[in-house]
Short mmCIF file of C-alpha atoms and ligand atoms in Angstrom, two decimals:
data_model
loop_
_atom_site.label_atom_id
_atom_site.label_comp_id
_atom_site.label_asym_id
_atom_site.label_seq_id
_atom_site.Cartn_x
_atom_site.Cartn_y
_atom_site.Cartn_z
CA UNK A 1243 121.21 105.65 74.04
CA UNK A 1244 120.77 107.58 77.29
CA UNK A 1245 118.50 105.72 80.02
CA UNK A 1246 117.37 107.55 83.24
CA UNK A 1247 120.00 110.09 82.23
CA UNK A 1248 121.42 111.45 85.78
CA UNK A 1249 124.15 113.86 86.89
CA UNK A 1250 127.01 112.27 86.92
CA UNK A 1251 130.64 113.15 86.08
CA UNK A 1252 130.09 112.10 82.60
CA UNK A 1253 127.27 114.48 81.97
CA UNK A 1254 127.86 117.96 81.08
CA UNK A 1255 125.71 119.79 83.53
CA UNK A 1256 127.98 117.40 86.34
CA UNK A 1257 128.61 120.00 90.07
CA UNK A 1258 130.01 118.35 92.90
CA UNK A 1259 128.29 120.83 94.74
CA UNK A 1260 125.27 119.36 93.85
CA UNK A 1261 126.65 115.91 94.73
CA UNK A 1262 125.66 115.62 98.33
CA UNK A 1263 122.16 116.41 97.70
CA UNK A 1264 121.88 113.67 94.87
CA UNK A 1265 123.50 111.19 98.00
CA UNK A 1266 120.76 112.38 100.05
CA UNK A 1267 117.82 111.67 97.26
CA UNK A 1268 118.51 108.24 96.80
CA UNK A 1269 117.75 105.76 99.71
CA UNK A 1270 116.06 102.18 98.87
CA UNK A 1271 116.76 102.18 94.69
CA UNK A 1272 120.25 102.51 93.09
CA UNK A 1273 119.69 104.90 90.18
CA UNK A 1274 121.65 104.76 86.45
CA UNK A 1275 122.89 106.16 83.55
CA UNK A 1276 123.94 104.35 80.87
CA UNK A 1277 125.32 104.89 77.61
CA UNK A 1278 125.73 102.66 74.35
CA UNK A 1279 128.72 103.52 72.20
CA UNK A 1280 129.90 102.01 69.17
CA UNK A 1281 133.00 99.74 69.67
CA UNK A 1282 134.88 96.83 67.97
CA UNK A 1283 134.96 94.57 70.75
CA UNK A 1284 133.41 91.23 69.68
CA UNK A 1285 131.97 93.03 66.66
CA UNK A 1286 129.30 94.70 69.29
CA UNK A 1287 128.65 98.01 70.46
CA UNK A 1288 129.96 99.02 74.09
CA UNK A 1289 127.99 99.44 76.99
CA UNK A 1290 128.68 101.98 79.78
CA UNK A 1291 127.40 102.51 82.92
CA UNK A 1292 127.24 104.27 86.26
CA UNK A 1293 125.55 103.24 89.18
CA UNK A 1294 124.98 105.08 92.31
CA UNK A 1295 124.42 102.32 95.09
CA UNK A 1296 125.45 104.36 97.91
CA UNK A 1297 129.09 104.99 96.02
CA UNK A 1298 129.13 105.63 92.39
CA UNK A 1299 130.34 103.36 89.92
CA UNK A 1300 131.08 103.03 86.79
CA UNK A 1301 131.45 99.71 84.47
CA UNK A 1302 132.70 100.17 81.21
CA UNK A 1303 131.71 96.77 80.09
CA UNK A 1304 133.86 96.20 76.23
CA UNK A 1305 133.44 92.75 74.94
CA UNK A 1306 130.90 92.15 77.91
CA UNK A 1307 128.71 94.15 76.80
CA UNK A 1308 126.48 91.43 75.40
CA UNK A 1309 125.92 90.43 79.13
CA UNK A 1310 124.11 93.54 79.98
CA UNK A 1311 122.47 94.13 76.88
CA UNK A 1312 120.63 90.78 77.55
CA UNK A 1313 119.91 91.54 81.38
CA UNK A 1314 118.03 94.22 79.80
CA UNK A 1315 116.10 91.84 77.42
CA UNK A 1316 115.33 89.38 81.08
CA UNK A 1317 117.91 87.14 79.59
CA UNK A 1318 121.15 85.69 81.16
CA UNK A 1319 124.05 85.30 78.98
CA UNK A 1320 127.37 83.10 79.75
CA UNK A 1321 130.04 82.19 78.11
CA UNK A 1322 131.08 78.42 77.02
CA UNK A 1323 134.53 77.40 75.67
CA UNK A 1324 134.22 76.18 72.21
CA UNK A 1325 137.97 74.06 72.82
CA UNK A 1326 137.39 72.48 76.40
CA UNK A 1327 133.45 73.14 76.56
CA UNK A 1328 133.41 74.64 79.69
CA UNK A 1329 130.95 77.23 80.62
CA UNK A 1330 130.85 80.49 82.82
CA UNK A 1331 128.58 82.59 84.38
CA UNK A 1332 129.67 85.62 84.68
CA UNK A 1333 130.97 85.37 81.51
CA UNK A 1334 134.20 85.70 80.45
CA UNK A 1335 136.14 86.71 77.34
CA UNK A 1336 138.77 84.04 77.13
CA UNK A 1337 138.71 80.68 78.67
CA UNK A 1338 140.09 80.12 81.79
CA UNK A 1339 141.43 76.93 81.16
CA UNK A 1340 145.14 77.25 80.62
CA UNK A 1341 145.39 74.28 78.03
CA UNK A 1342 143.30 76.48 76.02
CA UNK A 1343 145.57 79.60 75.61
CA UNK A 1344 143.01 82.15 75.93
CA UNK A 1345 140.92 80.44 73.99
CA UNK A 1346 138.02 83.10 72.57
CA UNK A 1347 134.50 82.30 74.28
CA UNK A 1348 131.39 82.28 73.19
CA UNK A 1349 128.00 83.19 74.05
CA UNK A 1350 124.95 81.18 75.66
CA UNK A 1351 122.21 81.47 77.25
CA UNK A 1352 122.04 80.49 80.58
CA UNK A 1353 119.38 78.61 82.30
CA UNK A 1354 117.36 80.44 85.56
CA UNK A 1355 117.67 77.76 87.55
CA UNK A 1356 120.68 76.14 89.37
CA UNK A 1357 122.01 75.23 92.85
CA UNK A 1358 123.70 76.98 95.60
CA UNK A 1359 127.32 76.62 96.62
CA UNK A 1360 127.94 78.80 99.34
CA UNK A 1361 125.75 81.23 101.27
CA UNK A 1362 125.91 83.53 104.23
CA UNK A 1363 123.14 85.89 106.19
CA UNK A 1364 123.66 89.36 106.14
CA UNK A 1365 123.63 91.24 109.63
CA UNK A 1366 124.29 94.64 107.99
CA UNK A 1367 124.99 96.56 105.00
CA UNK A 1368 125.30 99.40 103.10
CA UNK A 1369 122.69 102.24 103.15
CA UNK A 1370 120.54 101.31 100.33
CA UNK A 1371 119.66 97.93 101.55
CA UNK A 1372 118.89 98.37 105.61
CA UNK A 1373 115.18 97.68 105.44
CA UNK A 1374 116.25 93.81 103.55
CA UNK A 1375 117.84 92.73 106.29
CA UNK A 1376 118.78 90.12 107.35
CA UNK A 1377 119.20 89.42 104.06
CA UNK A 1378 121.02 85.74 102.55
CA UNK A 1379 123.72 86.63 100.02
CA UNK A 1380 124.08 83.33 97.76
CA UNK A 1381 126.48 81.80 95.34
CA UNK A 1382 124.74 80.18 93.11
CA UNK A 1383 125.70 77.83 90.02
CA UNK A 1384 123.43 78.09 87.50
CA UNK A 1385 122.76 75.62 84.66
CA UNK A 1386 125.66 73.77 83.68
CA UNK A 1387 128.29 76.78 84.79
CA UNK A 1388 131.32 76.33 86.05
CA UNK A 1389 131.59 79.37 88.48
CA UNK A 1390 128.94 80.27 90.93
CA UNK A 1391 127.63 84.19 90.88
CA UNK A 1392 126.21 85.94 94.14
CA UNK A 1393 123.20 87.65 94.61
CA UNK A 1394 120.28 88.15 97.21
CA UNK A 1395 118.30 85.29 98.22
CA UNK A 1396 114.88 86.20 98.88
CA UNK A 1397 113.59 83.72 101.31
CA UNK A 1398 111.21 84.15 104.45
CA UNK A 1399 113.23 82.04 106.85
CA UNK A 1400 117.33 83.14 106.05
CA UNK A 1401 118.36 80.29 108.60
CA UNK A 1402 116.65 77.38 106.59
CA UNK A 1403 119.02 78.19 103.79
CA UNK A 1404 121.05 75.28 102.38
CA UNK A 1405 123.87 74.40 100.49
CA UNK A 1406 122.80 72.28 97.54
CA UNK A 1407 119.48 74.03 97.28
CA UNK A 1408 117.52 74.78 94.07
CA UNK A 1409 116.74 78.18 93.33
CA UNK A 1410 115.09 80.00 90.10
CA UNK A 1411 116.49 83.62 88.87
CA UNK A 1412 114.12 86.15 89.49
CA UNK A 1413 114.23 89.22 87.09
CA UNK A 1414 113.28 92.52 87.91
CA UNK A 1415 110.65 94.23 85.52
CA UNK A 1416 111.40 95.33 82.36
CA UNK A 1417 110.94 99.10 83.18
CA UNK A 1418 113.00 98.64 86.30
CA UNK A 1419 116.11 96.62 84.88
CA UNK A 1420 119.58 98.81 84.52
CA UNK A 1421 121.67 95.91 82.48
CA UNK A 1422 123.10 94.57 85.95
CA UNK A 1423 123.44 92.14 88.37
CA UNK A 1424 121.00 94.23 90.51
CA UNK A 1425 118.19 93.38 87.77
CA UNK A 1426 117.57 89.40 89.24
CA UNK A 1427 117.69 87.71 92.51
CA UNK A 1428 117.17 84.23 93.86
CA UNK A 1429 114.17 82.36 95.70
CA UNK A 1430 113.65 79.13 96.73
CA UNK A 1431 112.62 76.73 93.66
CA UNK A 1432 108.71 75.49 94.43
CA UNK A 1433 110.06 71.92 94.68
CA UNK A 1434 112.33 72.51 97.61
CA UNK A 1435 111.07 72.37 101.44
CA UNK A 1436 113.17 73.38 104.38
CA UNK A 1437 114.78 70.26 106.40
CA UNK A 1438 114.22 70.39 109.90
CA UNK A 1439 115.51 72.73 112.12
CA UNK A 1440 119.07 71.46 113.65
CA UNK A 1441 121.22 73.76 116.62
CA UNK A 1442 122.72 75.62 113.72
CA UNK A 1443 119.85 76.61 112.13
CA UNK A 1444 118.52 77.20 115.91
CA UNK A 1445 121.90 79.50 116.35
CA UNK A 1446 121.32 81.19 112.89
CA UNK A 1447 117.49 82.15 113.79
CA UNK A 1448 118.89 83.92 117.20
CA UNK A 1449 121.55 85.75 115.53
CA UNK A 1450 119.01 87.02 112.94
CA UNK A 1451 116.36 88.19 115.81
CA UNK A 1452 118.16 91.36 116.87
CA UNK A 1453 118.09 92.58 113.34
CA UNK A 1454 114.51 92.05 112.40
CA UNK A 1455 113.60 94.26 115.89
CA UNK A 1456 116.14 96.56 115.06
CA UNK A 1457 114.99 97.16 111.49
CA UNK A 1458 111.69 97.49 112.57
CA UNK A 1459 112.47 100.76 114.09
CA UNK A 1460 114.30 102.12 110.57
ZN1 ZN B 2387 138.60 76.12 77.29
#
């Protein structure tokens, strides 16, 4: 399967000439190519991708693969253990646990809601994302996972962020998703309200003032 087939150094008609001008195309939206082969990883077929955010990359996903063939389905997929019962998200192939000798996972379905672990505001970034600043990167444990995964928090207010908060998973639209982390994002779960405002929150709000002017003029 080819989706949103690009130029890229996999593809035939690929001229570095022509590479600059592709940079210069893509602003706001990553762009990406991605290829389904058949493979004997996990008994599935293998999922390959490039992704120009700014820098291309390119995933070649093996016995993942299930992971981003769900993220194109709006699902999340994890792995669990099947010796010590612990599960991750991201996945992983083989458990982590070393009583369990590389145990083989399997696959689950993760639930889109969980609780943030750690969290910082953005004050700059990479091309592609200038007009979301300030923008909160969280890590976020969802469902019953052992390992937290980070992504953008969309929330109006980055300083009233907290650790411990409940957030959903977000996922893009169906006709926008790539099979990658960039197809969901966090917000705020409905049932959560902002604690008062304390001097770091007050310190958070002036650092993020600057940026909001600033990105005004972009
Ligand atoms: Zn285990």
């Amino acid at each position: 399967m080819a989706k949103n087939k690009h130029i890229t150094p996999l593809n035939k008609e690929f001229k570095w000439d022509n590479w600059k001008k592709v940079g210069e195309k893509v602003e706001e939206k990553a762009w990406t190519w991605q290829n389904i082969r058949k493979g004997s990883a996990g008994g599935t077929d293998w999922v390959e991708q490039q992704i120009y955010y700014d820098m291309l990359y390119t995933f070649r996903l093996g016995a993942l693969s299930p992971y981003s063939k769900a993220l194109l389905e709006g699902k999340l997929l994890g792995t669990k253990c099947p010796k010590c019962g612990d599960i991750t998200f991201p996945p992983r192939v083989n458990c982590w646990n070393l009583d369990c000798r590389l145990q083989k996972t399997e696959w689950v379905e993760i639930p889109k809601k969980g609780k943030i672990d750690a969290w910082t505001v953005c004050g700059f970034a990479a091309k592609s994302a200038l007009k979301k600043l300030p923008f909160v990167l969280a890590y976020v444990r969802l469902g019953e996972s052992k390992t937290a995964v980070a992504n953008i928090l969309k929330i109006d207010e980055p300083w009233q962020t907290e650790i411990g908060m409940p957030i959903v998973v977000k996922m893009a639209p169906k006709d926008k998703r790539v099979g990658n982390l960039i197809d969901f994002w966090f917000e705020p779960d409905k049932s959560w309200k902002p604690s008062p405002m304390t001097p770091e929150k007050e310190r958070i709000k002036k650092l993020c003032q600057p940026v909001i002017e600033w990105v005004k003029t972009l």
